[in-house]
PDB file of C-alpha atoms in Angstrom:
ATOM      1  CA  UNK A   1       0.064  -0.005  -0.032  1.00  0.00           C
ATOM      2  CA  UNK A   2       1.232   3.640  -0.815  1.00  0.00           C
ATOM      3  CA  UNK A   3       2.496   5.711   2.066  1.00  0.00           C
ATOM      4  CA  UNK A   4      -0.434   8.007   1.933  1.00  0.00           C
ATOM      5  CA  UNK A   5      -4.131   7.455   0.743  1.00  0.00           C
ATOM      6  CA  UNK A   6      -4.334   7.683  -2.939  1.00  0.00           C
ATOM      7  CA  UNK A   7      -7.216  10.116  -4.195  1.00  0.00           C
ATOM      8  CA  UNK A   8      -8.917   8.004  -6.809  1.00  0.00           C
ATOM      9  CA  UNK A   9     -11.861   8.746  -9.141  1.00  0.00           C
ATOM     10  CA  UNK A  10     -13.656   5.898 -10.704  1.00  0.00           C
ATOM     11  CA  UNK A  11     -15.896   6.362 -13.550  1.00  0.00           C
ATOM     12  CA  UNK A  12     -19.293   4.401 -14.165  1.00  0.00           C
ATOM     13  CA  UNK A  13     -19.534   3.432 -10.309  1.00  0.00           C
ATOM     14  CA  UNK A  14     -23.118   3.061  -9.796  1.00  0.00           C
ATOM     15  CA  UNK A  15     -23.195  -0.622 -10.726  1.00  0.00           C
ATOM     16  CA  UNK A  16     -21.101  -3.624 -11.968  1.00  0.00           C
ATOM     17  CA  UNK A  17     -17.248  -3.450 -11.911  1.00  0.00           C
ATOM     18  CA  UNK A  18     -17.172   0.252 -11.012  1.00  0.00           C
ATOM     19  CA  UNK A  19     -19.507  -0.199  -7.923  1.00  0.00           C
ATOM     20  CA  UNK A  20     -17.240  -3.238  -6.720  1.00  0.00           C
ATOM     21  CA  UNK A  21     -14.131  -1.386  -7.318  1.00  0.00           C
ATOM     22  CA  UNK A  22     -14.911   1.772  -5.346  1.00  0.00           C
ATOM     23  CA  UNK A  23     -15.799  -0.306  -2.263  1.00  0.00           C
ATOM     24  CA  UNK A  24     -12.644  -2.439  -2.640  1.00  0.00           C
ATOM     25  CA  UNK A  25     -10.336   0.631  -3.156  1.00  0.00           C
ATOM     26  CA  UNK A  26     -12.195   2.542  -0.175  1.00  0.00           C
ATOM     27  CA  UNK A  27     -11.859  -0.454   2.233  1.00  0.00           C
ATOM     28  CA  UNK A  28      -8.098  -0.747   1.272  1.00  0.00           C
ATOM     29  CA  UNK A  29      -7.587   2.834   2.721  1.00  0.00           C
ATOM     30  CA  UNK A  30      -7.788   5.068  -0.282  1.00  0.00           C
ATOM     31  CA  UNK A  31      -9.926   8.164  -0.669  1.00  0.00           C
ATOM     32  CA  UNK A  32     -12.355   7.253  -3.443  1.00  0.00           C
ATOM     33  CA  UNK A  33     -14.746   9.307  -5.536  1.00  0.00           C
ATOM     34  CA  UNK A  34     -17.451   7.230  -7.270  1.00  0.00           C
ATOM     35  CA  UNK A  35     -18.628   8.838 -10.390  1.00  0.00           C
ATOM     36  CA  UNK A  36     -22.376   8.572 -10.809  1.00  0.00           C
ATOM     37  CA  UNK A  37     -24.348   9.524 -13.857  1.00  0.00           C
ATOM     38  CA  UNK A  38     -27.303  10.027 -11.596  1.00  0.00           C
ATOM     39  CA  UNK A  39     -27.848  13.510  -9.930  1.00  0.00           C
ATOM     40  CA  UNK A  40     -27.291  13.823  -6.203  1.00  0.00           C
ATOM     41  CA  UNK A  41     -31.026  14.220  -5.054  1.00  0.00           C
ATOM     42  CA  UNK A  42     -33.411  12.639  -2.718  1.00  0.00           C
ATOM     43  CA  UNK A  43     -34.531  10.306  -5.517  1.00  0.00           C
ATOM     44  CA  UNK A  44     -31.038   8.913  -6.071  1.00  0.00           C
ATOM     45  CA  UNK A  45     -29.922   5.951  -3.759  1.00  0.00           C
ATOM     46  CA  UNK A  46     -26.336   5.476  -5.066  1.00  0.00           C
ATOM     47  CA  UNK A  47     -25.094   8.409  -2.991  1.00  0.00           C
ATOM     48  CA  UNK A  48     -26.795   7.126   0.021  1.00  0.00           C
ATOM     49  CA  UNK A  49     -25.528   3.659  -0.396  1.00  0.00           C
ATOM     50  CA  UNK A  50     -22.002   4.990  -0.824  1.00  0.00           C
ATOM     51  CA  UNK A  51     -22.253   7.128   2.407  1.00  0.00           C
ATOM     52  CA  UNK A  52     -23.694   4.111   4.213  1.00  0.00           C
ATOM     53  CA  UNK A  53     -20.907   1.822   3.178  1.00  0.00           C
ATOM     54  CA  UNK A  54     -18.295   4.474   4.202  1.00  0.00           C
ATOM     55  CA  UNK A  55     -19.731   4.734   7.580  1.00  0.00           C
ATOM     56  CA  UNK A  56     -20.106   1.099   8.228  1.00  0.00           C
ATOM     57  CA  UNK A  57     -16.671   0.391   6.988  1.00  0.00           C
ATOM     58  CA  UNK A  58     -14.836   3.547   8.456  1.00  0.00           C
ATOM     59  CA  UNK A  59     -13.489   4.456   5.005  1.00  0.00           C
ATOM     60  CA  UNK A  60     -13.534   7.265   2.643  1.00  0.00           C
ATOM     61  CA  UNK A  61     -16.058   6.655  -0.232  1.00  0.00           C
ATOM     62  CA  UNK A  62     -17.904   9.605  -1.758  1.00  0.00           C
ATOM     63  CA  UNK A  63     -20.214   9.844  -4.542  1.00  0.00           C
ATOM     64  CA  UNK A  64     -19.871  12.560  -7.244  1.00  0.00           C
ATOM     65  CA  UNK A  65     -21.964  13.416 -10.297  1.00  0.00           C
ATOM     66  CA  UNK A  66     -20.036  12.674 -13.375  1.00  0.00           C
ATOM     67  CA  UNK A  67     -21.281  12.378 -16.945  1.00  0.00           C
ATOM     68  CA  UNK A  68     -18.305  11.098 -18.883  1.00  0.00           C
ATOM     69  CA  UNK A  69     -19.537  12.367 -22.187  1.00  0.00           C
ATOM     70  CA  UNK A  70     -20.125  15.892 -20.999  1.00  0.00           C
ATOM     71  CA  UNK A  71     -16.896  18.280 -20.633  1.00  0.00           C
ATOM     72  CA  UNK A  72     -18.567  20.565 -18.215  1.00  0.00           C
ATOM     73  CA  UNK A  73     -19.573  17.800 -15.843  1.00  0.00           C
ATOM     74  CA  UNK A  74     -16.202  16.324 -16.122  1.00  0.00           C
ATOM     75  CA  UNK A  75     -14.582  19.753 -15.151  1.00  0.00           C
ATOM     76  CA  UNK A  76     -17.063  20.326 -12.297  1.00  0.00           C
ATOM     77  CA  UNK A  77     -16.261  16.966 -10.718  1.00  0.00           C
ATOM     78  CA  UNK A  78     -12.593  17.300 -11.025  1.00  0.00           C
ATOM     79  CA  UNK A  79     -12.560  20.846  -9.782  1.00  0.00           C
ATOM     80  CA  UNK A  80     -14.460  19.545  -6.834  1.00  0.00           C
ATOM     81  CA  UNK A  81     -12.020  16.836  -6.035  1.00  0.00           C
ATOM     82  CA  UNK A  82      -9.079  19.280  -6.403  1.00  0.00           C
ATOM     83  CA  UNK A  83     -10.720  21.662  -4.036  1.00  0.00           C
ATOM     84  CA  UNK A  84     -11.496  18.775  -1.526  1.00  0.00           C
ATOM     85  CA  UNK A  85      -8.141  17.028  -1.762  1.00  0.00           C
ATOM     86  CA  UNK A  86      -5.604  19.183  -3.804  1.00  0.00           C
ATOM     87  CA  UNK A  87      -4.721  16.221  -5.886  1.00  0.00           C
ATOM     88  CA  UNK A  88      -5.840  13.322  -7.977  1.00  0.00           C
ATOM     89  CA  UNK A  89      -3.720  10.242  -7.852  1.00  0.00           C
ATOM     90  CA  UNK A  90      -5.519   7.673  -9.775  1.00  0.00           C
ATOM     91  CA  UNK A  91      -8.214   7.556 -12.432  1.00  0.00           C
ATOM     92  CA  UNK A  92     -10.124   4.330 -13.106  1.00  0.00           C
ATOM     93  CA  UNK A  93     -11.579   4.417 -16.489  1.00  0.00           C
ATOM     94  CA  UNK A  94     -14.460   2.051 -16.055  1.00  0.00           C
ATOM     95  CA  UNK A  95     -17.541   3.695 -17.584  1.00  0.00           C
ATOM     96  CA  UNK A  96     -18.912   1.524 -20.334  1.00  0.00           C
ATOM     97  CA  UNK A  97     -21.898   0.503 -22.317  1.00  0.00           C
ATOM     98  CA  UNK A  98     -22.851  -2.529 -24.083  1.00  0.00           C
ATOM     99  CA  UNK A  99     -25.129  -3.472 -27.103  1.00  0.00           C
ATOM    100  CA  UNK A 100     -26.933  -6.577 -28.341  1.00  0.00           C
ATOM    101  CA  UNK A 101     -27.966  -6.938 -31.946  1.00  0.00           C
ATOM    102  CA  UNK A 102     -26.683  -7.414 -35.512  1.00  0.00           C
ATOM    103  CA  UNK A 103     -24.109  -4.816 -36.453  1.00  0.00           C
ATOM    104  CA  UNK A 104     -26.059  -3.555 -39.514  1.00  0.00           C
ATOM    105  CA  UNK A 105     -29.281  -2.877 -37.357  1.00  0.00           C
ATOM    106  CA  UNK A 106     -27.358  -0.147 -35.288  1.00  0.00           C
ATOM    107  CA  UNK A 107     -27.399   3.311 -36.759  1.00  0.00           C
ATOM    108  CA  UNK A 108     -24.127   5.230 -37.215  1.00  0.00           C
ATOM    109  CA  UNK A 109     -25.253   7.545 -34.412  1.00  0.00           C
ATOM    110  CA  UNK A 110     -25.497   4.531 -32.061  1.00  0.00           C
ATOM    111  CA  UNK A 111     -21.877   3.571 -33.014  1.00  0.00           C
ATOM    112  CA  UNK A 112     -20.858   7.074 -32.180  1.00  0.00           C
ATOM    113  CA  UNK A 113     -22.597   7.079 -28.840  1.00  0.00           C
ATOM    114  CA  UNK A 114     -20.615   3.632 -28.043  1.00  0.00           C
ATOM    115  CA  UNK A 115     -17.316   5.333 -29.003  1.00  0.00           C
ATOM    116  CA  UNK A 116     -18.372   8.519 -26.711  1.00  0.00           C
ATOM    117  CA  UNK A 117     -18.820   6.262 -23.729  1.00  0.00           C
ATOM    118  CA  UNK A 118     -16.397   3.491 -24.180  1.00  0.00           C
ATOM    119  CA  UNK A 119     -13.503   5.303 -25.731  1.00  0.00           C
ATOM    120  CA  UNK A 120     -13.598   9.135 -26.229  1.00  0.00           C
ATOM    121  CA  UNK A 121     -14.907   9.703 -22.490  1.00  0.00           C
ATOM    122  CA  UNK A 122     -11.459   8.382 -21.317  1.00  0.00           C
ATOM    123  CA  UNK A 123      -9.744  11.023 -23.507  1.00  0.00           C
ATOM    124  CA  UNK A 124     -12.050  13.725 -22.316  1.00  0.00           C
ATOM    125  CA  UNK A 125     -11.429  12.866 -18.655  1.00  0.00           C
ATOM    126  CA  UNK A 126      -7.536  12.650 -19.385  1.00  0.00           C
ATOM    127  CA  UNK A 127      -7.455  16.145 -20.909  1.00  0.00           C
ATOM    128  CA  UNK A 128      -9.001  17.559 -17.482  1.00  0.00           C
ATOM    129  CA  UNK A 129      -7.094  15.400 -15.146  1.00  0.00           C
ATOM    130  CA  UNK A 130      -3.556  14.946 -16.684  1.00  0.00           C
ATOM    131  CA  UNK A 131      -2.346  18.633 -16.221  1.00  0.00           C
ATOM    132  CA  UNK A 132      -2.804  18.051 -12.657  1.00  0.00           C
ATOM    133  CA  UNK A 133      -0.951  14.772 -12.692  1.00  0.00           C
ATOM    134  CA  UNK A 134       1.741  16.158 -14.896  1.00  0.00           C
ATOM    135  CA  UNK A 135       2.157  18.919 -12.390  1.00  0.00           C
ATOM    136  CA  UNK A 136       2.572  16.609  -9.580  1.00  0.00           C
ATOM    137  CA  UNK A 137       4.962  14.415 -11.500  1.00  0.00           C
ATOM    138  CA  UNK A 138       3.243  11.144 -10.823  1.00  0.00           C
ATOM    139  CA  UNK A 139      -0.123   9.369 -11.311  1.00  0.00           C
ATOM    140  CA  UNK A 140      -1.940   6.318 -12.442  1.00  0.00           C
ATOM    141  CA  UNK A 141      -4.376   5.560 -15.100  1.00  0.00           C
ATOM    142  CA  UNK A 142      -6.201   2.240 -14.936  1.00  0.00           C
ATOM    143  CA  UNK A 143      -8.259   1.370 -18.022  1.00  0.00           C
ATOM    144  CA  UNK A 144     -10.871  -1.224 -17.709  1.00  0.00           C
ATOM    145  CA  UNK A 145     -10.662  -2.894 -21.270  1.00  0.00           C
ATOM    146  CA  UNK A 146     -12.540  -6.078 -22.522  1.00  0.00           C
ATOM    147  CA  UNK A 147     -11.121  -9.484 -23.441  1.00  0.00           C
ATOM    148  CA  UNK A 148     -12.921  -8.799 -26.847  1.00  0.00           C
ATOM    149  CA  UNK A 149     -10.648  -6.119 -27.901  1.00  0.00           C
ATOM    150  CA  UNK A 150      -7.903  -8.610 -28.976  1.00  0.00           C
ATOM    151  CA  UNK A 151      -9.167 -11.955 -27.942  1.00  0.00           C
ATOM    152  CA  UNK A 152     -12.316 -13.812 -28.168  1.00  0.00           C
ATOM    153  CA  UNK A 153     -15.344 -12.261 -29.658  1.00  0.00           C
ATOM    154  CA  UNK A 154     -18.841 -13.228 -30.766  1.00  0.00           C
ATOM    155  CA  UNK A 155     -21.630 -11.813 -32.888  1.00  0.00           C
ATOM    156  CA  UNK A 156     -24.333  -9.242 -32.111  1.00  0.00           C
ATOM    157  CA  UNK A 157     -21.991  -6.841 -30.076  1.00  0.00           C
ATOM    158  CA  UNK A 158     -20.055  -5.165 -32.880  1.00  0.00           C
ATOM    159  CA  UNK A 159     -20.246  -1.510 -31.612  1.00  0.00           C
ATOM    160  CA  UNK A 160     -19.107  -2.459 -28.178  1.00  0.00           C
ATOM    161  CA  UNK A 161     -16.310  -4.635 -29.412  1.00  0.00           C
ATOM    162  CA  UNK A 162     -14.982  -1.906 -31.953  1.00  0.00           C
ATOM    163  CA  UNK A 163     -15.190   0.880 -29.059  1.00  0.00           C
ATOM    164  CA  UNK A 164     -13.391  -1.129 -26.536  1.00  0.00           C
ATOM    165  CA  UNK A 165     -10.710  -2.161 -29.127  1.00  0.00           C
ATOM    166  CA  UNK A 166     -10.285   1.500 -29.777  1.00  0.00           C
ATOM    167  CA  UNK A 167     -10.166   2.270 -26.071  1.00  0.00           C
ATOM    168  CA  UNK A 168      -7.496  -0.341 -25.575  1.00  0.00           C
ATOM    169  CA  UNK A 169      -5.381   1.087 -28.422  1.00  0.00           C
ATOM    170  CA  UNK A 170      -5.683   4.584 -26.953  1.00  0.00           C
ATOM    171  CA  UNK A 171      -4.520   3.372 -23.589  1.00  0.00           C
ATOM    172  CA  UNK A 172      -1.252   1.817 -25.089  1.00  0.00           C
ATOM    173  CA  UNK A 173      -0.459   4.994 -26.967  1.00  0.00           C
ATOM    174  CA  UNK A 174      -1.119   7.204 -23.811  1.00  0.00           C
ATOM    175  CA  UNK A 175       1.106   4.857 -21.793  1.00  0.00           C
ATOM    176  CA  UNK A 176       4.231   5.509 -23.657  1.00  0.00           C
ATOM    177  CA  UNK A 177       3.660   9.365 -23.848  1.00  0.00           C
ATOM    178  CA  UNK A 178       3.062   9.523 -20.100  1.00  0.00           C
ATOM    179  CA  UNK A 179       5.828   7.656 -18.561  1.00  0.00           C
ATOM    180  CA  UNK A 180       8.425  10.574 -18.428  1.00  0.00           C
ATOM    181  CA  UNK A 181       5.904  12.632 -16.469  1.00  0.00           C
ATOM    182  CA  UNK A 182       5.877   9.933 -13.804  1.00  0.00           C
ATOM    183  CA  UNK A 183       2.380   8.759 -14.768  1.00  0.00           C
ATOM    184  CA  UNK A 184       1.831   4.923 -15.023  1.00  0.00           C
ATOM    185  CA  UNK A 185      -0.760   3.004 -16.935  1.00  0.00           C
ATOM    186  CA  UNK A 186      -2.377  -0.102 -16.173  1.00  0.00           C
ATOM    187  CA  UNK A 187      -4.971  -1.967 -18.399  1.00  0.00           C
ATOM    188  CA  UNK A 188      -7.335  -4.491 -16.735  1.00  0.00           C
ATOM    189  CA  UNK A 189      -8.757  -7.001 -19.161  1.00  0.00           C
ATOM    190  CA  UNK A 190     -12.022  -8.734 -18.069  1.00  0.00           C
ATOM    191  CA  UNK A 191     -13.294 -11.612 -19.881  1.00  0.00           C
ATOM    192  CA  UNK A 192     -16.856 -12.835 -20.091  1.00  0.00           C
ATOM    193  CA  UNK A 193     -19.060 -12.127 -17.240  1.00  0.00           C
ATOM    194  CA  UNK A 194     -22.731 -13.171 -17.423  1.00  0.00           C
ATOM    195  CA  UNK A 195     -23.506 -12.887 -13.839  1.00  0.00           C
ATOM    196  CA  UNK A 196     -23.241 -10.098 -11.281  1.00  0.00           C
ATOM    197  CA  UNK A 197     -23.288  -7.144 -13.649  1.00  0.00           C
ATOM    198  CA  UNK A 198     -26.049  -5.378 -15.742  1.00  0.00           C
ATOM    199  CA  UNK A 199     -24.061  -5.471 -18.932  1.00  0.00           C
ATOM    200  CA  UNK A 200     -26.509  -7.632 -20.929  1.00  0.00           C
ATOM    201  CA  UNK A 201     -29.755  -6.475 -19.239  1.00  0.00           C
ATOM    202  CA  UNK A 202     -29.119  -2.825 -20.064  1.00  0.00           C
ATOM    203  CA  UNK A 203     -27.419  -3.326 -23.386  1.00  0.00           C
ATOM    204  CA  UNK A 204     -28.462  -0.904 -26.181  1.00  0.00           C
ATOM    205  CA  UNK A 205     -31.028  -2.280 -28.614  1.00  0.00           C
ATOM    206  CA  UNK A 206     -30.773  -1.803 -32.456  1.00  0.00           C
ATOM    207  CA  UNK A 207     -32.029   1.503 -33.664  1.00  0.00           C
ATOM    208  CA  UNK A 208     -33.242   0.021 -36.942  1.00  0.00           C
ATOM    209  CA  UNK A 209     -35.753  -2.678 -36.000  1.00  0.00           C
ATOM    210  CA  UNK A 210     -36.459  -3.422 -39.693  1.00  0.00           C
ATOM    211  CA  UNK A 211     -32.952  -4.411 -40.372  1.00  0.00           C
ATOM    212  CA  UNK A 212     -32.799  -6.452 -37.073  1.00  0.00           C
ATOM    213  CA  UNK A 213     -35.883  -8.237 -38.198  1.00  0.00           C
ATOM    214  CA  UNK A 214     -34.251  -9.303 -41.481  1.00  0.00           C
ATOM    215  CA  UNK A 215     -31.613 -11.067 -39.501  1.00  0.00           C
ATOM    216  CA  UNK A 216     -33.220 -12.430 -36.562  1.00  0.00           C
ATOM    217  CA  UNK A 217     -36.429 -13.566 -38.228  1.00  0.00           C
ATOM    218  CA  UNK A 218     -34.492 -14.638 -41.292  1.00  0.00           C
ATOM    219  CA  UNK A 219     -31.237 -16.775 -41.699  1.00  0.00           C
ATOM    220  CA  UNK A 220     -29.991 -15.876 -38.204  1.00  0.00           C
ATOM    221  CA  UNK A 221     -33.271 -16.704 -36.316  1.00  0.00           C
ATOM    222  CA  UNK A 222     -32.469 -18.332 -33.039  1.00  0.00           C
ATOM    223  CA  UNK A 223     -28.650 -17.689 -33.151  1.00  0.00           C
ATOM    224  CA  UNK A 224     -28.819 -14.557 -30.896  1.00  0.00           C
ATOM    225  CA  UNK A 225     -30.315 -16.860 -28.242  1.00  0.00           C
ATOM    226  CA  UNK A 226     -27.747 -19.551 -28.857  1.00  0.00           C
ATOM    227  CA  UNK A 227     -24.998 -17.003 -28.507  1.00  0.00           C
ATOM    228  CA  UNK A 228     -26.282 -15.866 -25.110  1.00  0.00           C
ATOM    229  CA  UNK A 229     -26.563 -19.396 -23.995  1.00  0.00           C
ATOM    230  CA  UNK A 230     -23.145 -20.176 -25.216  1.00  0.00           C
ATOM    231  CA  UNK A 231     -21.652 -17.258 -23.093  1.00  0.00           C
ATOM    232  CA  UNK A 232     -23.293 -18.912 -20.089  1.00  0.00           C
ATOM    233  CA  UNK A 233     -21.715 -22.191 -20.920  1.00  0.00           C
ATOM    234  CA  UNK A 234     -18.237 -21.127 -21.563  1.00  0.00           C
ATOM    235  CA  UNK A 235     -17.929 -19.137 -18.232  1.00  0.00           C
ATOM    236  CA  UNK A 236     -16.783 -20.803 -15.166  1.00  0.00           C
ATOM    237  CA  UNK A 237     -19.290 -20.743 -12.170  1.00  0.00           C
ATOM    238  CA  UNK A 238     -16.411 -19.090 -10.194  1.00  0.00           C
ATOM    239  CA  UNK A 239     -16.681 -16.083 -12.415  1.00  0.00           C
ATOM    240  CA  UNK A 240     -17.268 -13.510  -9.845  1.00  0.00           C
ATOM    241  CA  UNK A 241     -17.071  -9.871 -11.126  1.00  0.00           C
ATOM    242  CA  UNK A 242     -15.509  -9.059  -7.670  1.00  0.00           C
ATOM    243  CA  UNK A 243     -12.346 -10.465  -9.069  1.00  0.00           C
ATOM    244  CA  UNK A 244     -12.109  -7.520 -11.518  1.00  0.00           C
ATOM    245  CA  UNK A 245     -12.522  -5.074  -8.581  1.00  0.00           C
ATOM    246  CA  UNK A 246      -9.715  -6.890  -6.686  1.00  0.00           C
ATOM    247  CA  UNK A 247      -7.445  -6.669  -9.640  1.00  0.00           C
ATOM    248  CA  UNK A 248      -8.047  -3.009  -9.889  1.00  0.00           C
ATOM    249  CA  UNK A 249      -7.358  -2.613  -5.995  1.00  0.00           C
ATOM    250  CA  UNK A 250      -4.101  -4.658  -6.254  1.00  0.00           C
ATOM    251  CA  UNK A 251      -2.903  -2.307  -9.113  1.00  0.00           C
ATOM    252  CA  UNK A 252      -3.681   0.868  -7.290  1.00  0.00           C
ATOM    253  CA  UNK A 253      -2.115  -0.495  -3.972  1.00  0.00           C
ATOM    254  CA  UNK A 254       1.030  -1.503  -5.740  1.00  0.00           C
ATOM    255  CA  UNK A 255       4.117   0.695  -5.331  1.00  0.00           C
ATOM    256  CA  UNK A 256       4.654   3.537  -7.919  1.00  0.00           C
ATOM    257  CA  UNK A 257       6.784   2.317 -10.692  1.00  0.00           C
ATOM    258  CA  UNK A 258       6.042  -1.369 -10.115  1.00  0.00           C
ATOM    259  CA  UNK A 259       2.634  -1.621 -11.371  1.00  0.00           C
ATOM    260  CA  UNK A 260       1.788  -4.117 -14.272  1.00  0.00           C
ATOM    261  CA  UNK A 261       0.983  -2.866 -17.673  1.00  0.00           C
ATOM    262  CA  UNK A 262      -1.718  -5.387 -18.337  1.00  0.00           C
ATOM    263  CA  UNK A 263      -3.771  -7.620 -15.975  1.00  0.00           C
ATOM    264  CA  UNK A 264      -6.252 -10.244 -17.306  1.00  0.00           C
ATOM    265  CA  UNK A 265      -9.340 -11.405 -15.283  1.00  0.00           C
ATOM    266  CA  UNK A 266     -10.615 -14.405 -17.426  1.00  0.00           C
ATOM    267  CA  UNK A 267     -12.781 -17.353 -16.457  1.00  0.00           C
ATOM    268  CA  UNK A 268     -13.699 -18.302 -19.987  1.00  0.00           C
ATOM    269  CA  UNK A 269     -10.587 -20.073 -21.210  1.00  0.00           C
ATOM    270  CA  UNK A 270      -7.962 -17.203 -21.249  1.00  0.00           C
ATOM    271  CA  UNK A 271      -7.952 -16.394 -24.872  1.00  0.00           C
ATOM    272  CA  UNK A 272      -7.271 -12.694 -24.282  1.00  0.00           C
ATOM    273  CA  UNK A 273      -4.252 -13.576 -22.193  1.00  0.00           C
ATOM    274  CA  UNK A 274      -2.811 -15.528 -25.045  1.00  0.00           C
ATOM    275  CA  UNK A 275      -3.427 -12.942 -27.778  1.00  0.00           C
ATOM    276  CA  UNK A 276      -2.400  -9.813 -25.728  1.00  0.00           C
ATOM    277  CA  UNK A 277       0.857 -11.775 -24.518  1.00  0.00           C
ATOM    278  CA  UNK A 278       1.898 -11.779 -28.172  1.00  0.00           C
ATOM    279  CA  UNK A 279       0.494  -8.331 -28.947  1.00  0.00           C
ATOM    280  CA  UNK A 280       2.180  -6.821 -26.150  1.00  0.00           C
ATOM    281  CA  UNK A 281       5.584  -8.514 -26.888  1.00  0.00           C
ATOM    282  CA  UNK A 282       5.366  -7.103 -30.496  1.00  0.00           C
ATOM    283  CA  UNK A 283       4.426  -3.607 -29.048  1.00  0.00           C
ATOM    284  CA  UNK A 284       7.615  -3.676 -26.704  1.00  0.00           C
ATOM    285  CA  UNK A 285       9.852  -5.179 -29.442  1.00  0.00           C
ATOM    286  CA  UNK A 286       8.856  -2.442 -31.940  1.00  0.00           C
ATOM    287  CA  UNK A 287       9.175   0.441 -29.607  1.00  0.00           C
ATOM    288  CA  UNK A 288      12.689  -0.957 -28.598  1.00  0.00           C
ATOM    289  CA  UNK A 289      13.589  -1.222 -32.319  1.00  0.00           C
ATOM    290  CA  UNK A 290      12.602   2.478 -32.641  1.00  0.00           C
ATOM    291  CA  UNK A 291      14.905   3.498 -29.733  1.00  0.00           C
ATOM    292  CA  UNK A 292      12.071   4.286 -27.605  1.00  0.00           C
ATOM    293  CA  UNK A 293      12.557   1.621 -24.903  1.00  0.00           C
ATOM    294  CA  UNK A 294      13.009   4.118 -22.247  1.00  0.00           C
ATOM    295  CA  UNK A 295       9.332   5.250 -22.780  1.00  0.00           C
ATOM    296  CA  UNK A 296       8.266   1.961 -21.544  1.00  0.00           C
ATOM    297  CA  UNK A 297       9.518   2.589 -18.113  1.00  0.00           C
ATOM    298  CA  UNK A 298       7.751   5.111 -15.744  1.00  0.00           C
ATOM    299  CA  UNK A 299      10.068   7.699 -14.412  1.00  0.00           C
ATOM    300  CA  UNK A 300       9.984   7.603 -10.683  1.00  0.00           C
ATOM    301  CA  UNK A 301      11.033  10.782  -8.944  1.00  0.00           C
TER     302      UNK A 301
END
């Protein structure tokens, strides 16, 4: 554990991996801000739940309103954290949204929405947070990626998979550009989780139902159901999403300069671990051949 509590902002913290991560991080002794899309009013329970958890566990967990696709919301949240704490040590890019349906049945606007939430939001937040981290000379970005980015993928989730692949690629580039400022990057790669999250139940539906019908009442009739059932079959019954939160917690609590670049949390055969092992080796070899090997190592001051 670090010598002082780390001020940590987690996006998309109202459910799933995010909700589990903020609790794990707070219990570990960090000062945690849980980014909630919902406004803080009497009708919103997530803020009360966070406050209750903090009181019961004698830890520092605070809800903060954060819409990751709205720059004014991001600036307001970051300014509030800076006013409270004077620093932001860690950002966990967790906010995400899934879809389910044939690729062609999603409109271009829906694809853009997927990129906004799953990829571009990370860049928006970085542009507000990184000036503070660069000034401090240290920091940590944790990106919650997906095994589908470079590993196993299936039909009916094309917008999500494409956006997550873009996010993972963005994280890799940011990583080498930030090391000399003392800012580390860790990418967490969850595999398939069909229980304990709301990913599938809240998934975006196709915006063009006529095209969807041509697929799912035509040659692909029944295959969407087989796909969902197949996901359940390939995932181990031990696939607890809390394992992703624990991976995030371990990364944050690791000593600065010694954090892993990528951590996989898979209960579905480990395909992403295999693919990313090769991919990351190629990345390292190529950057070294360019004379950029030193950019792979974070500068510790």
